């Protein structure tokens, strides 16, 4: 992974291991790009809105026995229960909600794998990638060094 962080000029940022590590990884990047401390709340609302707006699209991916999409997403967002049909859809829902592609670097025993999740319901696609790292079922953010180091250097006037 060191080769990837050097070549992409990114830092591997730790995230909470609270069953929403993917959302925390995305929110960390949004904190940097949107310059806000409320990215996590923004992301939760964006996902809820995306599910309501495009319910028919996502319902096609959930079998009838799994339950209603809105309840499954609620379980994920509020109760942190991800081990169900909507848990697998969160990556796509997030990409669509933010209109950003998400590149996932998965570290496995057989090497490093890259996956890109593209927005499937295009509106105004933002070409800037969200970068996340996955290892042992835990997501972490890959934060661009330039943004990270600029924030470190900025200090309020004394």
CSV table of C-alpha atoms in Angstrom, one decimal:
chain,number,residue,atom,x,y,z
A,1,UNK,CA,0.0,0.0,0.0
A,2,UNK,CA,3.0,2.3,0.5
A,3,UNK,CA,3.6,2.4,-3.2
A,4,UNK,CA,0.0,3.5,-3.8
A,5,UNK,CA,0.1,6.2,-1.2
A,6,UNK,CA,3.3,7.6,-2.6
A,7,UNK,CA,2.2,7.4,-6.2
A,8,UNK,CA,-1.1,9.1,-5.5
A,9,UNK,CA,0.4,11.5,-3.0
A,10,UNK,CA,-2.1,10.6,-0.3
A,11,UNK,CA,-2.1,9.8,3.4
A,12,UNK,CA,-4.0,6.8,4.8
A,13,UNK,CA,-6.4,8.3,7.4
A,14,UNK,CA,-7.9,6.1,10.2
A,15,UNK,CA,-11.6,5.9,10.6
A,16,UNK,CA,-13.9,4.7,13.4
A,17,UNK,CA,-14.5,1.0,13.5
A,18,UNK,CA,-18.2,1.5,14.2
A,19,UNK,CA,-19.7,-0.4,11.3
A,20,UNK,CA,-19.9,2.8,9.2
A,21,UNK,CA,-16.2,3.0,8.4
A,22,UNK,CA,-17.0,3.5,4.7
A,23,UNK,CA,-19.2,6.6,5.4
A,24,UNK,CA,-16.5,7.9,7.7
A,25,UNK,CA,-13.8,7.5,5.0
A,26,UNK,CA,-16.0,9.4,2.5
A,27,UNK,CA,-16.9,12.1,5.1
A,28,UNK,CA,-13.2,12.7,5.9
A,29,UNK,CA,-12.6,13.5,2.2
A,30,UNK,CA,-15.7,15.7,2.1
A,31,UNK,CA,-14.4,17.5,5.1
A,32,UNK,CA,-11.3,18.4,3.2
A,33,UNK,CA,-12.9,19.3,-0.2
A,34,UNK,CA,-16.0,21.0,1.2
A,35,UNK,CA,-14.1,22.6,4.0
A,36,UNK,CA,-16.7,21.7,6.6
A,37,UNK,CA,-16.9,19.8,9.8
A,38,UNK,CA,-20.4,18.6,9.0
A,39,UNK,CA,-19.7,16.3,6.1
A,40,UNK,CA,-20.8,13.2,7.9
A,41,UNK,CA,-24.3,14.6,8.5
A,42,UNK,CA,-24.4,16.0,4.9
A,43,UNK,CA,-23.5,12.5,3.6
A,44,UNK,CA,-26.2,10.8,5.7
A,45,UNK,CA,-28.9,13.2,4.4
A,46,UNK,CA,-27.6,12.9,0.8
A,47,UNK,CA,-27.9,9.1,1.0
A,48,UNK,CA,-31.4,9.3,2.4
A,49,UNK,CA,-32.5,11.7,-0.3
A,50,UNK,CA,-30.9,9.6,-3.0
A,51,UNK,CA,-32.8,6.5,-1.8
A,52,UNK,CA,-36.1,8.4,-1.7
A,53,UNK,CA,-35.6,10.0,-5.0
A,54,UNK,CA,-34.5,6.9,-6.9
A,55,UNK,CA,-36.3,4.2,-4.8
A,56,UNK,CA,-37.5,2.3,-7.9
A,57,UNK,CA,-33.9,2.0,-9.3
A,58,UNK,CA,-32.5,0.5,-6.0
A,59,UNK,CA,-35.5,-1.7,-5.2
A,60,UNK,CA,-34.6,-3.7,-8.3
A,61,UNK,CA,-31.5,-4.9,-6.5
A,62,UNK,CA,-33.2,-6.1,-3.3
A,63,UNK,CA,-35.3,-9.3,-3.3
A,64,UNK,CA,-38.8,-9.1,-1.9
A,65,UNK,CA,-37.9,-11.2,1.1
A,66,UNK,CA,-35.1,-8.8,2.3
A,67,UNK,CA,-37.5,-6.0,3.3
A,68,UNK,CA,-38.2,-2.5,2.2
A,69,UNK,CA,-35.3,-0.4,0.9
A,70,UNK,CA,-36.1,2.6,3.1
A,71,UNK,CA,-36.1,0.5,6.3
A,72,UNK,CA,-32.9,-1.3,5.3
A,73,UNK,CA,-31.1,2.0,4.6
A,74,UNK,CA,-32.4,3.4,7.9
A,75,UNK,CA,-31.0,0.3,9.7
A,76,UNK,CA,-27.6,1.0,8.1
A,77,UNK,CA,-27.5,4.7,8.7
A,78,UNK,CA,-29.0,4.9,12.1
A,79,UNK,CA,-28.5,1.5,13.7
A,80,UNK,CA,-25.3,0.6,11.9
A,81,UNK,CA,-26.6,-2.7,10.7
A,82,UNK,CA,-24.9,-3.3,7.4
A,83,UNK,CA,-25.2,-7.1,7.0
A,84,UNK,CA,-28.2,-7.1,4.6
A,85,UNK,CA,-29.1,-6.4,1.0
A,86,UNK,CA,-28.9,-2.6,1.3
A,87,UNK,CA,-25.5,-2.7,2.9
A,88,UNK,CA,-24.0,-3.9,-0.4
A,89,UNK,CA,-25.8,-1.1,-2.2
A,90,UNK,CA,-24.4,1.7,0.0
A,91,UNK,CA,-21.3,2.2,-2.3
A,92,UNK,CA,-23.5,2.7,-5.3
A,93,UNK,CA,-26.0,4.9,-3.5
A,94,UNK,CA,-23.2,7.1,-2.1
A,95,UNK,CA,-21.6,7.5,-5.6
A,96,UNK,CA,-25.0,8.4,-7.1
A,97,UNK,CA,-25.8,10.8,-4.2
A,98,UNK,CA,-22.6,12.7,-4.4
A,99,UNK,CA,-22.3,12.3,-8.2
A,100,UNK,CA,-18.7,11.3,-7.7
A,101,UNK,CA,-16.8,8.1,-8.7
A,102,UNK,CA,-15.3,6.2,-5.8
A,103,UNK,CA,-12.1,4.3,-6.2
A,104,UNK,CA,-11.6,1.5,-3.7
A,105,UNK,CA,-8.1,0.0,-3.1
A,106,UNK,CA,-8.7,-3.4,-1.6
A,107,UNK,CA,-5.7,-5.0,0.1
A,108,UNK,CA,-6.0,-8.8,-0.1
A,109,UNK,CA,-3.7,-11.8,0.4
A,110,UNK,CA,-3.3,-12.0,-3.4
A,111,UNK,CA,-2.4,-8.3,-3.9
A,112,UNK,CA,-3.9,-4.9,-4.2
A,113,UNK,CA,-7.2,-4.6,-6.2
A,114,UNK,CA,-8.7,-1.4,-7.6
A,115,UNK,CA,-12.5,-1.0,-8.1
A,116,UNK,CA,-14.3,2.1,-9.3
A,117,UNK,CA,-17.9,2.7,-8.5
A,118,UNK,CA,-19.3,5.1,-11.0
A,119,UNK,CA,-22.5,7.1,-10.6
A,120,UNK,CA,-25.2,5.1,-12.5
A,121,UNK,CA,-27.9,7.8,-12.3
A,122,UNK,CA,-25.9,10.7,-13.9
A,123,UNK,CA,-26.9,14.3,-13.2
A,124,UNK,CA,-23.9,16.5,-12.9
A,125,UNK,CA,-21.1,14.1,-12.4
A,126,UNK,CA,-18.1,15.5,-10.6
A,127,UNK,CA,-15.0,13.9,-12.1
A,128,UNK,CA,-12.9,14.2,-8.9
A,129,UNK,CA,-12.5,10.7,-7.3
A,130,UNK,CA,-13.2,9.8,-3.7
A,131,UNK,CA,-10.4,7.4,-2.7
A,132,UNK,CA,-10.9,4.7,0.0
A,133,UNK,CA,-8.8,1.8,1.2
A,134,UNK,CA,-10.3,-1.5,2.3
A,135,UNK,CA,-8.5,-4.1,4.3
A,136,UNK,CA,-9.9,-6.8,6.6
A,137,UNK,CA,-13.5,-5.4,6.1
A,138,UNK,CA,-12.4,-2.0,7.3
A,139,UNK,CA,-12.5,1.2,5.2
A,140,UNK,CA,-10.1,4.1,5.6
A,141,UNK,CA,-9.8,7.4,3.8
A,142,UNK,CA,-7.0,8.2,1.4
A,143,UNK,CA,-6.5,12.0,1.8
A,144,UNK,CA,-4.6,14.0,-0.7
A,145,UNK,CA,-1.3,15.2,0.8
A,146,UNK,CA,-1.6,18.7,-0.6
A,147,UNK,CA,-5.0,19.4,1.1
A,148,UNK,CA,-3.9,17.6,4.3
A,149,UNK,CA,-0.6,19.6,4.6
A,150,UNK,CA,-2.3,22.9,3.8
A,151,UNK,CA,-4.7,22.4,6.6
A,152,UNK,CA,-1.9,21.6,9.0
A,153,UNK,CA,0.0,24.8,8.1
A,154,UNK,CA,-3.0,27.1,8.5
A,155,UNK,CA,-3.0,28.5,12.0
A,156,UNK,CA,-5.1,31.3,13.5
A,157,UNK,CA,-3.3,34.6,14.0
A,158,UNK,CA,-2.0,35.0,17.6
